[in-house]
Amino acid sequence: MAKSNPNDGARTAPEPADEGDSPQMASESAARSGVAASGSIDGGSTRTSDDSNARSTPSASAARSIGARKKQYVIAPRQSEGLQTLGLQPLQFSALEQALRNSADIEVVDKVGPKSVLGALADGMGGAQGVLVARMTEQKAGMLHQQGQGRLLVEPDQHLNLLDAQPRQPAMVTGVLPSGGPVLNVALRITAQDGSPVAEAEVSLFGSMLPASGISDANGEVTLSLFGETVQSVRGLYIKPKADYWSFYQRDPDIQSEQANVVALRALSDWPALSGFPHQRCYCWGQKAMRLDQLPGNYRGQGIKIAIIDSGAATTHDNLHGIRAGFDVLNKKTNPDGWEQDTLGHGTHCAGIIAAADIASGIRGFAPDAEVHACKLFPGGQISQLIDALEYCIDKQIDVVNLSLGGTEVSEALEQQIIRAKRAGIACIVAAGNSGGPVQYPASSPNVLAVAAVGKLDEFPADSYHAQTLSQNVDAYGYFTASFSCFGPQIGVCAPGVAILSCVPPNNFAVWDGTSMATPHVTGLAALTLAHHPDFQTAPYLGRGAERVERLFQLIRASARRVSQADQSHTGYGMPDVLLAVGLQTPALAQAVAPQQAGIIAPLVSNAAGLVASPITAMAANQAAALAYLGANTGGLYDPLAREAARAALAAYHGSWFHPPGTPPYNPIMW
């Protein structure tokens, strides 16, 4: 959950200024430049006599009416060739800044600009003048925008999204809370398979109205109350452990109100592919799907700088001791080194996928020898702070930035900074979003690489919540587009984003879903490509610049192979391949050698484990038979989209645990 920001007071709204004390009207010539002649912003607002009396004569109980508070805005100069063509000169931003600071009813809370000479010389729209962050009324912001005559950006400093901590409500849930009637109290005890309690697990019950959620205590116990429900109307039970266990989801659970209901979670190491984990190091399924496990050991991302703009990174984790640099954007004036404190775990999870150390235990990241910078932006990050974080990246000459975040609206001020970063040679890899709708911003920007999420059938237990991500776009290898993943023409590539294992604080592991988890796969691959592909060892792509970034994006897209049966709006060019991206193989060779050497779909799980087994295990066990089967339908090519095999796999999953349309939609545990 988001906490109050301990900044220097910049994020805590002051008492509203008396708008009756607005500065005098500016001259017409000053208004055309957007700066008042007296050093104050043109215009003011009036108040009614009733409002004045209410302020000057408070009631005995000090009550007051609620109105709109001052809002925070990002103010930046807009510099473009189009404005110069119209004969408009660049805005004198320094004069505007002084006028804003002199205005009685505008509070300038921050200025974001270059942090060094290197940043000041960085090219881009808006130049090196920076942006201002100020609080004012909506009316005042509108007047300021109008006075700018198209040369000034005045945007709400919108909050960015990182995670949705609560599962989404099932279909047909209403927001109506009954004023009377029965209350269903359900006691639950969350344990491990051996009966030991699992504390700090998020537990949610869904009925036909409002859901109930809670956290298990030290004994693994939690009691939830549903108003207006009965045990027969409960539609779903969702349990998300903090770490080290698989999640659990049961549709139409058989619960009792008279006694405790016990749910025993599976340890991560109980899954066959993770046997011995974390004491024995493993490659996660997503890394294998992108063939990281086949990369020579000396390909480790040496010399590349990566920034993860997220919730920080817990360097207490054994796999993340190598992260030694960062910037706490939230607390830059009080504790800029607070980036090591990750209360959400999201940034730590992304960092593990990208750069977990290659040691004997845990996991290995894509680029363990890269220099990683953790920029802390959450909880509570806003557009202005993301602009500040990108300024840090420009100053530190970062090569690749991981952005597993998004906003509700497009920001032109942020876009100018993204362009500036690109011209400085910084490649931004951005998560597409988890709403299941159109690609969100900044992933929708043409100056970044947007990443969608895919999953694989045999990589999670059937009773885990990951099963709810399954879509019907399943290919012959079991790859499917994640139901939560945003889609659109902006998607560049897709990557593994379902049941992704990685690090969480303080020294644990968790399996999460989201385009947040897919994006670090591509970020890590981008670092390997920059470090080892021959194109970046000589001119013209040896030097930093936008051309270098575009060439990197081209190589990543060119390395991708199509997965799932969805169209390009869901998967882009497909899933990138590490060996192709670093130049060790050509596309022709990669097509001749199937990356899934085990067959069409590896056995999902053993029947002895009490879970579902693949219906085509026999065919998958024989590589020659699998190739012959596919060759008969594809003219001899090894086709991952063989429809009959895909239909067979999907039918098996439908029969046991596939969630058909109309049932509870997927919750993006993390984005």
mmCIF file of N, CA and C in Angstrom, residues 500-563:
data_model
loop_
_atom_site.group_PDB
_atom_site.id
_atom_site.type_symbol
_atom_site.label_atom_id
_atom_site.label_comp_id
_atom_site.label_asym_id
_atom_site.label_seq_id
_atom_site.Cartn_x
_atom_site.Cartn_y
_atom_site.Cartn_z
ATOM 1 N N ILE A 500 6.497 -16.161 -13.136
ATOM 2 C CA ILE A 500 7.909 -15.821 -13.256
ATOM 3 C C ILE A 500 8.546 -15.796 -11.867
ATOM 4 N N LEU A 501 9.554 -16.613 -11.693
ATOM 5 C CA LEU A 501 10.269 -16.744 -10.426
ATOM 6 C C LEU A 501 11.385 -15.708 -10.350
ATOM 7 N N SER A 502 11.452 -14.990 -9.218
ATOM 8 C CA SER A 502 12.547 -14.045 -9.027
ATOM 9 C C SER A 502 12.666 -13.672 -7.558
ATOM 10 N N CYS A 503 13.561 -12.738 -7.284
ATOM 11 C CA CYS A 503 13.909 -12.351 -5.921
ATOM 12 C C CYS A 503 12.866 -11.408 -5.330
ATOM 13 N N VAL A 504 12.650 -11.517 -4.005
ATOM 14 C CA VAL A 504 11.876 -10.544 -3.241
ATOM 15 C C VAL A 504 12.572 -10.336 -1.905
ATOM 16 N N PRO A 505 12.359 -9.170 -1.254
ATOM 17 C CA PRO A 505 13.014 -8.901 0.030
ATOM 18 C C PRO A 505 12.526 -9.856 1.117
ATOM 19 N N PRO A 506 13.331 -10.063 2.169
ATOM 20 C CA PRO A 506 14.718 -9.595 2.246
ATOM 21 C C PRO A 506 15.696 -10.526 1.530
ATOM 22 N N ASN A 507 15.409 -11.843 1.528
ATOM 23 C CA ASN A 507 16.284 -12.810 0.850
ATOM 24 C C ASN A 507 15.456 -14.021 0.444
ATOM 25 N N ASN A 508 14.347 -13.747 -0.227
ATOM 26 C CA ASN A 508 13.389 -14.798 -0.571
ATOM 27 C C ASN A 508 13.102 -14.776 -2.061
ATOM 28 N N PHE A 509 12.145 -15.642 -2.458
ATOM 29 C CA PHE A 509 11.765 -15.749 -3.863
ATOM 30 C C PHE A 509 10.245 -15.831 -3.960
ATOM 31 N N ALA A 510 9.717 -15.330 -5.075
ATOM 32 C CA ALA A 510 8.279 -15.369 -5.304
ATOM 33 C C ALA A 510 8.020 -15.520 -6.798
ATOM 34 N N VAL A 511 6.851 -16.066 -7.117
ATOM 35 C CA VAL A 511 6.440 -16.259 -8.500
ATOM 36 C C VAL A 511 5.279 -15.311 -8.783
ATOM 37 N N TRP A 512 5.494 -14.364 -9.694
ATOM 38 C CA TRP A 512 4.510 -13.337 -9.998
ATOM 39 C C TRP A 512 4.174 -13.319 -11.483
ATOM 40 N N ASP A 513 3.087 -12.626 -11.799
ATOM 41 C CA ASP A 513 2.627 -12.463 -13.175
ATOM 42 C C ASP A 513 2.615 -10.982 -13.533
ATOM 43 N N GLY A 514 2.656 -10.687 -14.825
ATOM 44 C CA GLY A 514 2.457 -9.322 -15.282
ATOM 45 C C GLY A 514 3.377 -8.951 -16.425
ATOM 46 N N THR A 515 2.986 -7.939 -17.172
ATOM 47 C CA THR A 515 3.914 -7.391 -18.151
ATOM 48 C C THR A 515 5.114 -6.767 -17.441
ATOM 49 N N SER A 516 4.973 -6.486 -16.152
ATOM 50 C CA SER A 516 6.111 -6.057 -15.336
ATOM 51 C C SER A 516 7.197 -7.106 -15.308
ATOM 52 N N MET A 517 6.794 -8.375 -15.325
ATOM 53 C CA MET A 517 7.755 -9.460 -15.273
ATOM 54 C C MET A 517 8.302 -9.803 -16.659
ATOM 55 N N ALA A 518 7.493 -9.539 -17.695
ATOM 56 C CA ALA A 518 7.959 -9.788 -19.062
ATOM 57 C C ALA A 518 9.028 -8.780 -19.467
ATOM 58 N N THR A 519 8.841 -7.529 -19.077
ATOM 59 C CA THR A 519 9.737 -6.463 -19.513
ATOM 60 C C THR A 519 11.187 -6.678 -19.089
ATOM 61 N N PRO A 520 11.489 -7.088 -17.844
ATOM 62 C CA PRO A 520 12.894 -7.314 -17.481
ATOM 63 C C PRO A 520 13.581 -8.394 -18.317
ATOM 64 N N HIS A 521 12.821 -9.369 -18.829
ATOM 65 C CA HIS A 521 13.431 -10.350 -19.724
ATOM 66 C C HIS A 521 14.028 -9.650 -20.943
ATOM 67 N N VAL A 522 13.297 -8.701 -21.500
ATOM 68 C CA VAL A 522 13.767 -8.001 -22.695
ATOM 69 C C VAL A 522 14.857 -6.993 -22.334
ATOM 70 N N THR A 523 14.745 -6.368 -21.166
ATOM 71 C CA THR A 523 15.794 -5.455 -20.714
ATOM 72 C C THR A 523 17.120 -6.183 -20.559
ATOM 73 N N GLY A 524 17.084 -7.356 -19.922
ATOM 74 C CA GLY A 524 18.309 -8.141 -19.775
ATOM 75 C C GLY A 524 18.882 -8.561 -21.113
ATOM 76 N N LEU A 525 18.008 -8.969 -22.032
ATOM 77 C CA LEU A 525 18.460 -9.342 -23.365
ATOM 78 C C LEU A 525 19.056 -8.137 -24.091
ATOM 79 N N ALA A 526 18.455 -6.964 -23.916
ATOM 80 C CA ALA A 526 18.987 -5.753 -24.552
ATOM 81 C C ALA A 526 20.397 -5.456 -24.055
ATOM 82 N N ALA A 527 20.645 -5.651 -22.768
ATOM 83 C CA ALA A 527 21.981 -5.423 -22.224
ATOM 84 C C ALA A 527 22.989 -6.387 -22.833
ATOM 85 N N LEU A 528 22.612 -7.644 -22.979
ATOM 86 C CA LEU A 528 23.499 -8.629 -23.612
ATOM 87 C C LEU A 528 23.783 -8.245 -25.058
ATOM 88 N N THR A 529 22.763 -7.774 -25.762
ATOM 89 C CA THR A 529 22.933 -7.398 -27.164
ATOM 90 C C THR A 529 23.903 -6.227 -27.305
ATOM 91 N N LEU A 530 23.740 -5.203 -26.473
ATOM 92 C CA LEU A 530 24.645 -4.058 -26.525
ATOM 93 C C LEU A 530 26.075 -4.450 -26.170
ATOM 94 N N ALA A 531 26.206 -5.369 -25.238
ATOM 95 C CA ALA A 531 27.542 -5.750 -24.774
ATOM 96 C C ALA A 531 28.270 -6.651 -25.759
ATOM 97 N N HIS A 532 27.532 -7.481 -26.522
ATOM 98 C CA HIS A 532 28.201 -8.554 -27.260
ATOM 99 C C HIS A 532 27.915 -8.612 -28.748
ATOM 100 N N HIS A 533 26.884 -7.950 -29.240
ATOM 101 C CA HIS A 533 26.637 -8.015 -30.679
ATOM 102 C C HIS A 533 27.703 -7.215 -31.423
ATOM 103 N N PRO A 534 28.237 -7.743 -32.526
ATOM 104 C CA PRO A 534 29.316 -7.040 -33.250
ATOM 105 C C PRO A 534 28.945 -5.638 -33.713
ATOM 106 N N ASP A 535 27.686 -5.382 -33.981
ATOM 107 C CA ASP A 535 27.289 -4.058 -34.477
ATOM 108 C C ASP A 535 27.641 -2.940 -33.511
ATOM 109 N N PHE A 536 27.695 -3.245 -32.205
ATOM 110 C CA PHE A 536 27.922 -2.204 -31.210
ATOM 111 C C PHE A 536 29.389 -2.118 -30.775
ATOM 112 N N GLN A 537 30.245 -2.824 -31.502
ATOM 113 C CA GLN A 537 31.670 -2.775 -31.185
ATOM 114 C C GLN A 537 32.418 -1.811 -32.106
ATOM 115 N N THR A 538 31.779 -1.402 -33.204
ATOM 116 C CA THR A 538 32.402 -0.491 -34.157
ATOM 117 C C THR A 538 31.381 0.553 -34.600
ATOM 118 N N ALA A 539 31.875 1.557 -35.341
ATOM 119 C CA ALA A 539 30.989 2.579 -35.899
ATOM 120 C C ALA A 539 30.044 1.920 -36.905
ATOM 121 N N PRO A 540 28.829 2.449 -37.115
ATOM 122 C CA PRO A 540 28.335 3.734 -36.578
ATOM 123 C C PRO A 540 27.605 3.623 -35.248
ATOM 124 N N TYR A 541 27.489 2.403 -34.680
ATOM 125 C CA TYR A 541 26.670 2.239 -33.480
ATOM 126 C C TYR A 541 27.492 2.124 -32.200
ATOM 127 N N LEU A 542 28.791 2.403 -32.299
ATOM 128 C CA LEU A 542 29.610 2.357 -31.096
ATOM 129 C C LEU A 542 29.315 3.544 -30.188
ATOM 130 N N GLY A 543 29.089 4.709 -30.777
ATOM 131 C CA GLY A 543 28.800 5.901 -29.993
ATOM 132 C C GLY A 543 27.349 5.959 -29.561
ATOM 133 N N ARG A 544 27.095 6.760 -28.549
ATOM 134 C CA ARG A 544 25.749 6.907 -28.015
ATOM 135 C C ARG A 544 24.913 7.795 -28.922
ATOM 136 N N GLY A 545 23.617 7.511 -28.978
ATOM 137 C CA GLY A 545 22.721 8.325 -29.780
ATOM 138 C C GLY A 545 21.456 7.573 -30.133
ATOM 139 N N ALA A 546 20.508 8.284 -30.756
ATOM 140 C CA ALA A 546 19.228 7.685 -31.110
ATOM 141 C C ALA A 546 19.395 6.564 -32.128
ATOM 142 N N GLU A 547 20.385 6.685 -33.024
ATOM 143 C CA GLU A 547 20.601 5.635 -34.022
ATOM 144 C C GLU A 547 20.997 4.326 -33.359
ATOM 145 N N ARG A 548 21.778 4.418 -32.323
ATOM 146 C CA ARG A 548 22.182 3.220 -31.572
ATOM 147 C C ARG A 548 20.970 2.556 -30.930
ATOM 148 N N VAL A 549 20.084 3.342 -30.368
ATOM 149 C CA VAL A 549 18.880 2.801 -29.744
ATOM 150 C C VAL A 549 18.001 2.119 -30.783
ATOM 151 N N GLU A 550 17.808 2.771 -31.918
ATOM 152 C CA GLU A 550 16.972 2.182 -32.962
ATOM 153 C C GLU A 550 17.565 0.884 -33.482
ATOM 154 N N ARG A 551 18.889 0.828 -33.625
ATOM 155 C CA ARG A 551 19.520 -0.417 -34.079
ATOM 156 C C ARG A 551 19.316 -1.529 -33.048
ATOM 157 N N LEU A 552 19.390 -1.199 -31.780
ATOM 158 C CA LEU A 552 19.146 -2.189 -30.728
ATOM 159 C C LEU A 552 17.731 -2.733 -30.837
ATOM 160 N N PHE A 553 16.751 -1.854 -30.986
ATOM 161 C CA PHE A 553 15.366 -2.304 -31.113
ATOM 162 C C PHE A 553 15.186 -3.177 -32.359
ATOM 163 N N GLN A 554 15.848 -2.819 -33.442
ATOM 164 C CA GLN A 554 15.760 -3.620 -34.665
ATOM 165 C C GLN A 554 16.280 -5.027 -34.446
ATOM 166 N N LEU A 555 17.418 -5.145 -33.777
ATOM 167 C CA LEU A 555 18.014 -6.469 -33.545
ATOM 168 C C LEU A 555 17.144 -7.314 -32.625
ATOM 169 N N ILE A 556 16.542 -6.685 -31.622
ATOM 170 C CA ILE A 556 15.664 -7.435 -30.717
ATOM 171 C C ILE A 556 14.450 -7.945 -31.474
ATOM 172 N N ARG A 557 13.837 -7.081 -32.264
ATOM 173 C CA ARG A 557 12.672 -7.512 -33.037
ATOM 174 C C ARG A 557 13.039 -8.587 -34.054
ATOM 175 N N ALA A 558 14.200 -8.428 -34.686
ATOM 176 C CA ALA A 558 14.618 -9.394 -35.699
ATOM 177 C C ALA A 558 14.926 -10.766 -35.100
ATOM 178 N N SER A 559 15.274 -10.793 -33.823
ATOM 179 C CA SER A 559 15.595 -12.065 -33.174
ATOM 180 C C SER A 559 14.360 -12.835 -32.734
ATOM 181 N N ALA A 560 13.205 -12.186 -32.793
ATOM 182 C CA ALA A 560 11.993 -12.766 -32.206
ATOM 183 C C ALA A 560 11.415 -13.862 -33.096
ATOM 184 N N ARG A 561 10.818 -14.856 -32.450
ATOM 185 C CA ARG A 561 10.076 -15.903 -33.150
ATOM 186 C C ARG A 561 8.621 -15.849 -32.677
ATOM 187 N N ARG A 562 7.748 -16.189 -33.555
ATOM 188 C CA ARG A 562 6.329 -16.100 -33.241
ATOM 189 C C ARG A 562 5.942 -17.166 -32.219
ATOM 190 N N VAL A 563 5.157 -16.766 -31.243
ATOM 191 C CA VAL A 563 4.620 -17.707 -30.256
ATOM 192 C C VAL A 563 3.143 -17.421 -30.067
#
